[in-house]
Each structure stands twice: as structure tokens, then as C-alpha cells.
Coordinates of C-alpha atoms in Angstrom, one line a residue:
M1 CA -28.0 -3.6 18.4
K2 CA -25.9 -1.0 20.3
N3 CA -24.1 0.1 17.2
V4 CA -27.4 0.2 15.2
K5 CA -28.8 2.7 17.7
K6 CA -25.7 4.8 17.4
F7 CA -26.1 4.9 13.7
L8 CA -29.8 5.7 13.9
K9 CA -29.0 8.6 16.1
L10 CA -26.4 9.8 13.6
F11 CA -29.1 9.5 10.9
S12 CA -31.5 11.8 12.8
L13 CA -28.8 14.3 13.4
L14 CA -27.9 14.3 9.7
L15 CA -31.5 15.0 8.7
V16 CA -31.4 18.4 10.5
F17 CA -27.9 19.2 9.6
N18 CA -27.5 21.9 7.0
S19 CA -24.7 20.8 4.6
V20 CA -22.4 23.4 3.1
S21 CA -23.2 23.7 -0.6
G22 CA -20.0 25.5 -1.4
Q23 CA -16.8 26.9 0.1
K24 CA -16.3 30.0 2.3
A25 CA -14.5 33.1 1.1
T26 CA -11.6 32.1 -1.1
L27 CA -8.2 31.7 0.5
I28 CA -6.2 32.7 -2.6
T29 CA -5.4 35.9 -4.3
K30 CA -6.6 36.8 -7.8
V31 CA -3.1 36.1 -9.2
M32 CA -3.1 32.7 -7.5
E33 CA -6.5 31.9 -8.8
E34 CA -5.4 32.7 -12.3
W35 CA -2.4 30.3 -11.9
F36 CA -4.7 27.6 -10.6
N37 CA -7.0 28.0 -13.6
L38 CA -4.1 27.9 -16.0
R39 CA -2.5 24.8 -14.5
L40 CA -5.9 23.0 -14.2
Q41 CA -6.6 23.6 -17.9
G42 CA -3.2 22.3 -18.9
A43 CA -3.0 19.3 -16.6
N44 CA -6.4 17.6 -17.2
T45 CA -6.1 14.9 -19.9
R46 CA -9.6 13.5 -19.7
Q47 CA -13.0 14.1 -18.3
P48 CA -13.8 13.2 -14.7
L49 CA -15.7 10.0 -14.2
A50 CA -19.5 10.2 -14.1
N51 CA -19.6 7.0 -12.1
Y52 CA -17.5 3.9 -11.5
S53 CA -19.3 1.4 -13.6
D54 CA -17.1 1.4 -16.7
D55 CA -14.0 -0.7 -16.1
N56 CA -12.3 0.7 -19.2
L57 CA -12.5 4.2 -17.7
F58 CA -12.0 3.3 -14.1
F59 CA -8.7 1.4 -14.5
S60 CA -6.1 3.7 -16.1
T61 CA -2.4 4.5 -15.7
D62 CA -2.9 8.1 -16.7
S63 CA -1.1 10.2 -14.1
A64 CA -2.9 12.8 -12.0
T65 CA -1.7 16.3 -10.9
V66 CA -2.1 18.0 -7.6
I67 CA -1.3 21.8 -7.5
G68 CA -1.8 24.2 -4.7
C69 CA -0.5 26.8 -2.3
L70 CA 0.2 27.1 1.4
K71 CA -1.1 30.5 2.5
G72 CA 1.2 31.9 5.2
Y73 CA 4.0 29.5 4.5
K74 CA 7.5 30.6 5.5
R75 CA 10.8 28.9 4.7
S76 CA 12.0 29.8 8.2
E77 CA 9.7 27.0 9.5
G78 CA 12.4 24.6 8.3
F79 CA 10.8 22.5 5.5
K80 CA 10.8 22.8 1.8
T81 CA 9.0 19.7 0.8
G82 CA 5.9 17.6 1.6
M83 CA 4.9 14.1 0.6
I84 CA 2.0 12.5 -1.2
Y85 CA 1.5 8.8 -0.3
I86 CA -0.1 6.4 -2.8
E87 CA 0.1 2.6 -3.2
D88 CA -0.3 0.5 -6.3
E89 CA -2.4 -2.4 -5.1
F90 CA -1.6 -4.4 -8.3
S91 CA 2.2 -4.5 -7.8
R92 CA 2.0 -4.0 -4.0
M93 CA 4.5 -1.2 -4.4
D94 CA 4.4 2.1 -2.5
H95 CA 4.8 5.3 -4.6
P96 CA 5.5 8.3 -2.4
V97 CA 5.9 11.5 -4.3
V98 CA 7.9 14.5 -3.0
V99 CA 6.0 17.8 -3.2
K100 CA 8.5 20.6 -3.7
I101 CA 7.3 23.9 -2.1
L102 CA 8.3 27.2 -3.7
E103 CA 9.1 30.2 -1.6
D104 CA 5.7 31.8 -2.2
G105 CA 4.0 28.6 -1.0
R106 CA 3.0 27.2 -4.4
F107 CA 3.5 23.5 -5.0
E108 CA 2.8 21.0 -7.8
A109 CA 3.2 17.2 -8.2
R110 CA 2.4 14.5 -10.6
I111 CA 1.0 11.3 -9.2
P112 CA 1.1 7.8 -10.7
M113 CA -2.4 6.3 -10.9
W114 CA -4.1 3.0 -11.6
Y115 CA -7.6 3.8 -10.6
P116 CA -9.3 6.6 -8.5
K117 CA -7.7 6.9 -5.1
V118 CA -7.9 8.7 -1.8
V119 CA -4.3 9.8 -1.1
D120 CA -2.6 11.2 2.0
I121 CA -0.8 14.5 1.7
V122 CA 1.7 15.5 4.5
F123 CA 3.3 18.8 5.1
N124 CA 5.6 19.1 8.2
D125 CA 3.9 16.1 9.9
Q126 CA 0.4 17.6 9.3
E127 CA -1.7 15.3 7.2
F128 CA -4.9 15.5 5.2
Q129 CA -6.6 13.5 2.4
C130 CA -7.9 14.2 -1.0
Y131 CA -9.6 12.2 -3.8
I132 CA -8.0 12.1 -7.2
E133 CA -8.7 10.3 -10.5
P134 CA -6.4 9.3 -13.4
G135 CA -5.9 12.0 -15.9
Q136 CA -7.3 14.7 -13.6
A137 CA -5.9 17.7 -11.8
L138 CA -6.9 19.0 -8.4
A139 CA -6.0 22.4 -6.9
I140 CA -5.8 22.9 -3.2
A141 CA -5.5 26.1 -1.2
I142 CA -4.3 25.6 2.4
D143 CA -4.4 28.2 5.2
W144 CA -1.2 27.1 6.8
L145 CA -1.9 28.6 10.3
A146 CA -5.3 27.0 10.5
F147 CA -4.0 23.8 9.1
R148 CA -1.2 23.6 11.8
N149 CA -4.0 24.1 14.4
N150 CA -5.9 21.0 13.0
E151 CA -8.7 23.2 11.8
N152 CA -8.9 21.4 8.5
D153 CA -12.6 22.2 7.7
K154 CA -11.8 25.9 7.3
A155 CA -8.1 25.5 6.4
I156 CA -8.5 23.6 3.1
Q157 CA -10.3 24.6 -0.1
F158 CA -10.5 22.6 -3.3
Y159 CA -10.7 23.8 -6.9
G160 CA -11.2 22.1 -10.3
A161 CA -13.5 19.4 -11.6
L162 CA -13.0 17.2 -8.5
A163 CA -13.5 20.0 -6.0
H164 CA -17.1 19.1 -5.3
I165 CA -16.5 15.4 -4.5
N166 CA -13.6 16.4 -2.3
R167 CA -15.7 18.9 -0.3
E168 CA -18.7 16.6 0.0
R169 CA -16.7 13.5 0.8
R170 CA -16.0 15.1 4.2
N171 CA -19.8 15.0 5.0
L172 CA -20.4 11.5 3.8
P173 CA -22.1 9.3 6.4
F174 CA -19.2 6.8 6.5
S175 CA -20.4 4.0 8.9
K176 CA -18.0 1.5 10.4
A177 CA -18.6 -1.7 12.2
D178 CA -18.1 -1.5 16.0
N179 CA -15.1 -3.7 16.5
D180 CA -14.6 -2.7 20.1
G181 CA -14.6 -5.7 22.3
L182 CA -14.2 -8.1 19.4
A183 CA -11.9 -10.3 21.4
K184 CA -14.5 -10.7 24.1
Q185 CA -17.2 -11.5 21.5
A186 CA -15.0 -14.1 20.0
K187 CA -14.9 -15.9 23.4
K188 CA -18.6 -15.6 24.2
I189 CA -20.5 -15.7 20.9
K190 CA -20.6 -18.8 18.7
P191 CA -19.7 -18.3 15.0
H192 CA -23.2 -18.8 13.5
E193 CA -24.7 -16.4 16.1
F194 CA -22.0 -13.8 15.5
K195 CA -22.5 -14.1 11.7
A196 CA -26.3 -13.8 11.9
K197 CA -26.1 -10.8 14.2
T198 CA -23.6 -9.0 12.0
L199 CA -25.5 -9.6 8.8
Q200 CA -28.7 -8.3 10.5
E201 CA -26.8 -5.1 11.6
W202 CA -25.4 -4.8 8.1
D203 CA -28.9 -4.9 6.5
I204 CA -30.1 -2.3 8.9
Q205 CA -27.2 0.0 8.2
K206 CA -27.7 -0.5 4.4
R207 CA -31.3 0.7 4.7
V208 CA -30.4 3.7 6.9
L209 CA -27.5 4.6 4.5
D210 CA -29.8 4.4 1.5
S211 CA -32.2 6.8 3.1
I212 CA -29.5 9.3 4.0
L213 CA -28.1 9.2 0.5
T214 CA -31.6 9.7 -1.0
I215 CA -32.5 12.6 1.3
K216 CA -29.1 14.3 0.9
K217 CA -29.2 13.8 -2.9
Y218 CA -25.6 12.7 -3.2
G219 CA -24.5 11.8 -6.7
D220 CA -23.5 8.4 -8.1
K221 CA -19.9 8.6 -7.1
L222 CA -20.4 9.8 -3.6
S223 CA -23.1 7.3 -2.9
S224 CA -20.9 4.5 -4.3
L225 CA -18.1 5.5 -2.0
A226 CA -20.3 5.5 1.1
R227 CA -21.8 2.1 0.3
A228 CA -18.3 0.6 -0.4
E229 CA -17.1 1.9 3.0
L230 CA -20.0 0.2 4.7
N231 CA -19.5 -3.1 2.9
I232 CA -15.7 -3.2 3.5
S233 CA -16.2 -2.3 7.2
M234 CA -18.7 -5.2 7.7
L235 CA -16.6 -7.7 5.8
M236 CA -13.6 -6.7 7.8
R237 CA -15.5 -7.3 11.0
L238 CA -16.4 -10.8 10.0
Y239 CA -12.9 -11.7 8.9
D240 CA -11.5 -10.1 12.1
Y241 CA -13.8 -12.2 14.2
A242 CA -12.6 -15.4 12.5
N243 CA -9.0 -14.5 13.0
E244 CA -9.5 -13.4 16.6
R245 CA -11.0 -16.8 17.4
K246 CA -7.8 -18.4 16.2
D247 CA -5.7 -16.2 18.4
Q248 CA -8.0 -16.6 21.4
R249 CA -8.1 -20.4 21.0
R250 CA -4.3 -20.6 21.4
A251 CA -4.4 -18.3 24.5
D252 CA -7.5 -20.0 26.1
P253 CA -7.7 -23.7 24.9
S254 CA -10.3 -24.5 27.6
N255 CA -12.9 -22.1 26.3
T256 CA -15.8 -24.2 25.0
V257 CA -17.2 -21.5 22.7
L258 CA -13.8 -21.2 20.9
Q259 CA -13.8 -25.0 20.3
N260 CA -16.8 -24.6 18.0
Q261 CA -15.5 -24.8 14.4
L262 CA -16.5 -22.2 11.9
P263 CA -19.6 -23.5 9.9
A264 CA -18.7 -24.7 6.4
D265 CA -20.7 -21.8 4.9
F266 CA -19.3 -19.1 7.3
Y267 CA -17.4 -17.3 4.6
D268 CA -20.4 -17.0 2.3
F269 CA -20.9 -13.6 3.9
I270 CA -18.7 -12.4 1.0
N271 CA -21.9 -12.5 -1.2
H272 CA -23.6 -10.0 1.2
G273 CA -21.5 -7.1 -0.2
N274 CA -20.8 -6.4 -3.8
I275 CA -17.0 -6.9 -3.8
E276 CA -16.9 -6.5 -7.5
D277 CA -18.0 -2.9 -7.2
N278 CA -15.1 -0.7 -8.4
A279 CA -15.7 1.8 -5.6
I280 CA -14.2 -0.6 -3.0
F281 CA -10.8 -0.1 -4.7
I282 CA -10.9 3.5 -3.6
S283 CA -11.5 2.8 0.1
E284 CA -8.5 3.3 2.5
Q285 CA -9.6 -0.1 3.9
F286 CA -9.3 -2.0 0.7
S287 CA -5.6 -3.1 1.1
H288 CA -6.5 -4.3 4.6
L289 CA -9.4 -6.3 3.2
I290 CA -7.1 -8.0 0.6
N291 CA -4.6 -8.8 3.4
Q292 CA -7.3 -10.5 5.4
M293 CA -8.2 -12.6 2.4
E294 CA -4.6 -13.5 1.5
F295 CA -3.1 -14.0 4.9
G296 CA -6.2 -15.4 6.7
P297 CA -7.9 -18.6 5.5
L298 CA -5.8 -18.7 2.3
F299 CA -2.6 -18.8 4.3
K300 CA -3.1 -22.4 5.3
A301 CA -2.2 -23.3 1.7
A302 CA 1.2 -21.6 2.0
N303 CA 2.9 -24.9 2.7
L304 CA 2.7 -28.3 1.0
P305 CA 1.4 -31.4 2.9
D306 CA 4.0 -33.8 4.2
H307 CA 3.7 -36.3 1.3
E308 CA 4.4 -33.5 -1.3
L309 CA 7.4 -31.8 0.4
H310 CA 9.6 -33.2 -2.3
M311 CA 8.2 -30.8 -4.8
I312 CA 10.4 -27.8 -5.8
G313 CA 10.5 -25.0 -8.3
M314 CA 7.7 -24.7 -10.8
E315 CA 6.0 -27.9 -9.7
K316 CA 5.7 -26.6 -6.2
I317 CA 4.4 -23.2 -7.3
V318 CA 1.7 -24.7 -9.5
R319 CA 0.6 -27.1 -6.8
L320 CA 0.3 -24.3 -4.2
D321 CA -1.7 -22.2 -6.7
N322 CA -4.1 -25.1 -7.2
M323 CA -4.5 -25.5 -3.4
R324 CA -5.3 -21.8 -3.0
D325 CA -7.7 -21.8 -5.8
S326 CA -9.6 -24.8 -4.3
I327 CA -9.8 -23.1 -0.9
A328 CA -10.9 -19.8 -2.4
Q329 CA -13.7 -21.4 -4.3
N330 CA -14.9 -24.1 -2.0
E331 CA -14.4 -22.5 1.5
L332 CA -14.2 -18.7 0.9
Y333 CA -16.8 -18.4 -1.8
L334 CA -14.3 -16.3 -3.9
T335 CA -14.5 -16.7 -7.6
N336 CA -12.5 -15.3 -10.5
G337 CA -13.1 -11.5 -10.7
K338 CA -11.5 -8.2 -9.8
V339 CA -10.8 -9.0 -6.2
Y340 CA -9.6 -12.6 -6.5
D341 CA -7.6 -11.9 -9.6
L342 CA -5.8 -9.2 -7.8
I343 CA -4.8 -11.8 -5.2
K344 CA -3.6 -13.9 -8.1
L345 CA -1.3 -11.1 -9.2
H346 CA 0.1 -10.8 -5.6
R347 CA 0.7 -14.6 -5.7
L348 CA 2.6 -14.1 -9.0
I349 CA 4.8 -11.5 -7.5
A350 CA 5.6 -13.7 -4.5
A351 CA 6.3 -16.8 -6.8
L352 CA 8.6 -15.0 -9.2
D353 CA 10.7 -13.2 -6.6
P354 CA 12.9 -15.1 -5.9
D355 CA 11.4 -18.7 -5.7
L356 CA 11.6 -19.4 -9.4
R357 CA 15.0 -18.0 -10.3
S358 CA 16.3 -21.5 -11.1
A359 CA 13.5 -22.0 -13.7
S360 CA 14.1 -21.3 -17.4
N361 CA 12.8 -18.1 -18.9
D362 CA 10.5 -20.2 -21.2
S363 CA 8.9 -22.0 -18.3
L364 CA 8.4 -18.7 -16.4
I365 CA 6.8 -17.1 -19.5
N366 CA 4.5 -20.1 -20.0
Y367 CA 3.5 -20.0 -16.3
V368 CA 2.6 -16.3 -16.5
E369 CA 0.7 -16.8 -19.8
T370 CA -1.4 -19.6 -18.1
I371 CA -2.3 -17.2 -15.3
K372 CA -3.1 -14.4 -17.7
R373 CA -5.7 -16.4 -19.5
S374 CA -7.9 -16.5 -16.4
L375 CA -7.4 -12.8 -15.4
Y376 CA -10.3 -10.4 -15.3
N377 CA -9.5 -8.0 -18.2
S378 CA -6.8 -6.6 -20.4
F379 CA -5.7 -4.1 -17.6
Y380 CA -5.0 -7.0 -15.3
K381 CA -3.1 -8.9 -18.0
Q382 CA -1.0 -5.8 -18.6
Q383 CA -0.1 -5.8 -14.9
A384 CA 0.9 -9.5 -15.2
D385 CA 3.2 -8.6 -18.1
I386 CA 4.8 -5.9 -16.0
I387 CA 5.4 -8.3 -13.1
M388 CA 6.9 -10.9 -15.4
E389 CA 9.2 -8.4 -17.2
D390 CA 10.5 -7.2 -13.8
A391 CA 11.1 -10.8 -12.6
L392 CA 13.0 -11.7 -15.7
R393 CA 15.1 -8.6 -15.4
K394 CA 16.1 -9.4 -11.8
K395 CA 16.6 -13.1 -12.7
E396 CA 19.1 -12.1 -15.3
G397 CA 20.9 -9.7 -13.0
K398 CA 20.0 -6.6 -15.0
G399 CA 19.7 -3.3 -13.1
I400 CA 17.7 -0.1 -13.6
S401 CA 19.7 3.0 -14.2
L402 CA 19.2 5.8 -11.6
P403 CA 17.1 8.7 -12.9
G404 CA 18.6 12.1 -13.7
S405 CA 16.4 13.7 -11.0
Y406 CA 17.5 15.3 -7.8
A407 CA 16.8 12.1 -5.9
G408 CA 19.0 10.1 -8.4
A409 CA 21.8 12.6 -8.1
L410 CA 21.6 12.5 -4.3
F411 CA 21.8 8.8 -4.2
K412 CA 24.7 8.6 -6.7
K413 CA 26.6 10.9 -4.4
L414 CA 25.9 8.7 -1.4
I415 CA 27.1 5.5 -3.0
A416 CA 30.1 7.0 -4.8
P417 CA 32.6 5.7 -2.2
Y418 CA 31.4 2.1 -2.9
A419 CA 31.8 2.2 -6.7
G420 CA 32.4 -1.2 -8.2
K421 CA 30.8 -3.1 -5.3
M422 CA 27.4 -4.7 -5.0
I423 CA 25.6 -2.7 -2.3
F424 CA 23.1 -4.2 0.2
L425 CA 21.0 -1.3 1.2
D426 CA 19.1 -1.0 4.5
F427 CA 16.8 2.0 5.3
W428 CA 16.4 1.8 9.0
A429 CA 15.8 3.7 12.3
T430 CA 16.7 3.4 15.9
T431 CA 13.0 3.9 16.7
C432 CA 12.1 0.8 14.6
G433 CA 12.2 -2.4 16.6
T434 CA 12.2 -4.7 13.5
C435 CA 15.1 -2.6 12.0
V436 CA 17.2 -2.9 15.1
W437 CA 16.5 -6.7 15.4
D438 CA 17.4 -7.3 11.7
I439 CA 20.7 -5.4 12.0
Q440 CA 21.6 -7.4 15.1
Q441 CA 20.8 -10.7 13.4
M442 CA 22.9 -9.8 10.3
R443 CA 26.0 -8.9 12.3
A444 CA 27.7 -12.3 11.7
I445 CA 27.2 -11.9 8.0
R446 CA 28.5 -8.4 8.0
D447 CA 31.6 -9.4 10.0
K448 CA 32.3 -12.3 7.6
Y449 CA 32.3 -9.9 4.5
K450 CA 33.5 -6.7 6.1
D451 CA 36.7 -6.8 4.0
S452 CA 35.1 -8.0 0.8
K453 CA 36.1 -6.2 -2.4
D454 CA 32.8 -7.2 -3.9
F455 CA 30.0 -6.5 -1.4
V456 CA 29.2 -3.8 1.1
F457 CA 26.3 -3.3 3.6
L458 CA 25.1 0.3 3.6
F459 CA 22.8 1.7 6.3
I460 CA 20.8 4.9 5.7
T461 CA 18.6 6.7 8.2
S462 CA 17.6 10.3 8.9
E463 CA 17.4 12.9 11.7
D464 CA 13.6 12.3 12.0
E465 CA 13.8 8.6 12.4
S466 CA 16.9 8.3 14.5
P467 CA 17.8 10.9 17.2
K468 CA 21.5 11.7 16.9
K469 CA 22.6 10.3 20.3
A470 CA 20.7 7.1 19.9
Y471 CA 22.0 6.7 16.4
E472 CA 25.6 7.2 17.4
A473 CA 25.3 4.8 20.3
F474 CA 23.7 2.0 18.2
V475 CA 26.3 2.4 15.4
R476 CA 29.1 2.0 17.9
K477 CA 27.5 -1.0 19.6
Q478 CA 26.8 -2.8 16.3
K479 CA 30.1 -1.7 14.7
L480 CA 28.3 -0.4 11.7
V481 CA 31.0 0.7 9.3
N482 CA 29.1 2.1 6.3
T483 CA 26.3 4.4 7.6
V484 CA 24.7 7.5 6.2
Y485 CA 22.8 10.0 8.3
V486 CA 20.8 12.3 6.1
S487 CA 18.4 15.3 6.6
S488 CA 14.6 14.8 6.7
E489 CA 14.3 16.5 3.3
E490 CA 16.9 14.2 1.7
Y491 CA 15.2 11.2 3.2
R492 CA 11.9 12.1 1.5
Y493 CA 13.6 12.1 -1.9
L494 CA 15.1 8.6 -1.1
R495 CA 11.7 7.4 -0.1
E496 CA 10.4 8.5 -3.5
L497 CA 13.4 7.0 -5.4
F498 CA 13.0 3.6 -3.7
G499 CA 9.3 3.7 -3.3
F500 CA 8.7 3.0 0.4
Y501 CA 6.8 4.3 3.4
G502 CA 7.5 1.9 6.2
I503 CA 10.8 0.6 7.4
P504 CA 12.9 -1.5 7.4
R505 CA 13.2 -1.4 3.7
Y506 CA 16.0 -3.2 1.8
A507 CA 17.3 -2.8 -1.7
I508 CA 20.2 -4.2 -3.8
I509 CA 22.4 -2.1 -6.0
N510 CA 24.6 -3.9 -8.6
K511 CA 28.3 -3.2 -9.3
E512 CA 27.4 -0.8 -12.1
G513 CA 25.5 1.4 -9.6
E514 CA 22.1 0.3 -11.0
V515 CA 19.1 -0.7 -8.9
L516 CA 18.8 -4.5 -9.1
N517 CA 15.9 -4.8 -6.6
R518 CA 14.4 -1.9 -4.9
K519 CA 12.2 -4.1 -2.6
S520 CA 14.3 -6.8 -1.3
E521 CA 14.6 -8.9 1.9
P522 CA 17.7 -9.8 4.0
H523 CA 17.7 -13.4 2.9
E524 CA 18.0 -12.2 -0.7
F525 CA 21.4 -10.6 0.2
M526 CA 22.7 -14.1 0.8
I527 CA 21.2 -15.3 -2.5
E528 CA 23.2 -12.7 -4.4
I529 CA 26.4 -13.4 -2.3
N530 CA 26.1 -17.2 -3.0
R531 CA 25.4 -16.6 -6.7
F532 CA 28.5 -14.4 -6.9
N533 CA 30.7 -16.9 -5.0
T534 CA 29.5 -19.6 -7.3
E535 CA 30.4 -17.6 -10.4
V536 CA 33.8 -16.9 -9.0
Q537 CA 34.5 -20.5 -8.1
H538 CA 33.0 -21.9 -11.4
P539 CA 33.4 -19.2 -14.1
S540 CA 31.6 -19.7 -17.4
P541 CA 33.9 -20.9 -20.2
T542 CA 35.3 -18.1 -22.2
K543 CA 33.6 -17.8 -25.6
I544 CA 35.9 -17.9 -28.7
Y545 CA 34.6 -16.0 -31.7

């Protein structure tokens, strides 16, 4: 009940807190305000959502636009770009967008969208968030001096149809489950007791939140966002508890509480929160919730039982799908709908890349069509088609031409010395432990093919990720031959081009200089090498016309 008392205290404080109805004196000049208005009028392609109930309006690939200015910005500070970070949960691809800053501080960027999102915007390592919808434009004025001093409340002002929700979102009573000490609770509290206690706290917080939302007179969208945050937070607490028990049981096998199995109905807590509410897609925690579902209880269906290990290819994939569907329905209380069908799309990505490369195109298409028939709506089915088309392209070895953008031109210049070779690309950093480990593990493969006329391993890092001295020392120790050390600005453009936030990130460039796979794994390098070697040793018969 400790967390409930904290929340009730917050409630009482909110009742006497005077919310700001508007913004303080404008940060922008009259000329800048006119530019804002002009760009806002030209960039909006649809009306802002009144609420999140209509799936046909909520799910959309109409891009969004962010415009703005950094008041007090000077080029002498050493940066000319920022970044907007957004993820497509349907394809599991990151879509960072470079924000080019003009000398007078103005900036503008178009953002790919799939549904309303809260996105992160970063300028010179200073970060803030904004809410944006498909087809909408948002203008942002930033007092750069105040922003650098982390005074975001007075440093940032919003303009346009989405200005109000961005201002008020800061004041929303986002409540989160108290996960401090969860490891201790997993050791001391039995599953049915922990679940009952959490559901009770959840109900109390729901009632308190509803009271706050009514008194503060928040609109439909803001209220939906607050409720979704509460629901996801409590769901995550229960999933985290179950996962924590597994970890603690391995570390402390003698603990009697940990020996208690989860009740058969433990996961029916999913019905306590409306996971089909579109607002949960907007939450920053949504991808973490999906990860908990996919890589928690469902993960035990990742491998076949011993008596079915002979299965391969399509037979294996279909069998694993059936196992996961059974666990989802009978143990996790997940049924077909927006959330579980999103997990199905993730499974489809994993199955098609590269597990089913040996299958015929017809069998792949039939497999995808079978999955599509059960998907939630036409938007989901369109995403399945996109996944299938990309898988077929990679299966056939067809690349994607580099764009004619600055990022495309930059990368073409970097790979020009390796023209005519397949390039195995590694974005890495000396400060990234996984990156360093992978490079060390791949050394034998690099040595084997160091004189190859057909393949090359290319390593790219930047001054931000890899301090110069550490970079040079590691390159010497690992005998990395083909390395590129770029500026922070250049690295941002490469992030946008290959769609990644975290590292290591791997990609494959074919001999024509096209992107074969912009989200690869080290073992896929060997797949391509072996495929090429097979083609060289057993060339296809020459066709006679």
C-alpha cells in the first residue's frame, strides 16, 4: 500500500495545483511566427484526431512534419544537425531522422508515421519529447540557453493544432508501478499473493486517476494517454515479477517461495487492462511490453521438443507458430487482436529472415497469405505484404539502390574503394562491449578472407562513440584493415540511411553497391559467403537462346 499512499498524496497536491492554461510570452519574433504559420498550413494533410477510437484514422502511414527554431543557436557551438528518433513497431525497424539546422536556428523534418507517437528529439545531446500524429505538423520554439540548462518547462513552446496536447501532456498524472525491490518481493511473496496485491493497487490507482482526470477536465486523448500509461505500467510489473522469479530461482534454488509454481490463471491479469485500446501504442513503454510478451512466456516455444527436432524449413516454422498460438491462448490469455497480431508480424519477420531462404517463393507466399487471413485489419495485412516483399527481395539477392540524398552520397564515397565487392558492414564503437566482443569473435573469419576479391569487412565508427586513442589502439590490436572514422554529423546521416539507434548494427552491401540487408547479423555474413562459394563451385548452366 506504500505506493498507493504516494499516489494519494500526489492526488491531493494536484487538486491545489494551478495548471497553466497557455504558454508564457512567445519565444519567437513576428517574422518567425509568420514562417511557422505558413509552414503549418502547408504541411498539415488531415485533421488532428478527436480521439483514438477509430482504427481507420489511428493507423496511417501519412508522414508528419516537425518545424521549429533554436533561439540563440550559434554555429560556433559545433553542431549543424539534430536527430528525431522513432520506431516502427510493425517492422521492428528504427527510423532516425536527421534534423538539419539553418544558420538562423530554423529546422524542419518529415517523419515517417504508422500511428500517433511520442518521439525523442535530440540537439547536441540535449533531449526532449513531443507528441505527433500522422498527417500533422507541429512547430516548436526552443530557447537554446534555457534548454542547455535543462529548464525545459520554460525553454520549449509548441504551436499548431497539436500544441495543446503537447503542453498538457507534461502535466498529466502519469502513474507508474513501484518496481523498486521487485527482486526481494519475488523471493518473499508467493505468486497468488503478489498478483492479488498488485490488482488491488491497480484498481485504487484507476479510481484516483479517474477522479483527477474528471476534476482537471482533460480531453479524450489526454485521458486515454494517462490511462494507457497506468495499464502498461501495472502489466509490466506483473510480467517483471514472473521473469524475476525465474532469475531468482536459478540464483537461489533453496528458496521455498520461489519453488511455488505460477498459478495456471496467473496471466489472466491481461484482462484487467484494456490492451486493445489504441492509446497503448503511443506509450514509450509499449515496445517493452511487447518484448515481455514475446520473450517471456512465449519464448519457451522457441525450440521444438526432442521428438520433433527432425523438422526443418516450412514444416518447422508452422509447428512453432502453432505452439506459440496454443501457449498464447491457453496460458497467457492472449487472443487475436491488435497486440497479439503485432506479435505475429514480428514472428513473420523472424521466420522469413533468413530461416526460410531454402523454401520456394510459392510456399512463402502461401505461408504469408495464411497468416494474413487471421490478422486484425487491412492495415496489419498491408504490413504483412511489406514484410513478405522485403523477404523475397533478400531471398533473390536483389539490393536497394542508395538514395540521391546527402546520406546516400556520403556512403557511396565511403564504399568507393571497395567497388565490385560484397561488403559486410559493421557499425561499432570502442565503448560498446558487444561490438568489441563480436569483432574479436569474427577475427578468424576476417583473416581467412582478408585477401578475397569478392568480400570485404568494413567497420564504421565516429568520434562520439570511439575516442581517437582507444580507436587506434583497438584497430591495431585486432588488425582491422578496412575502417572508417567519421565525424558525429556524418554518423547521424549514416544512422538515418541504415535506420539504427543502438549498436552493434550490421548490414550487407551487394557487389553492385546496393543495400541487400540493412539489418543483418554476423551469422548472415557466413550465409552470403557460403552461398557465393557454392555458386562459384557449381555455376548454373549457361542458357542458350
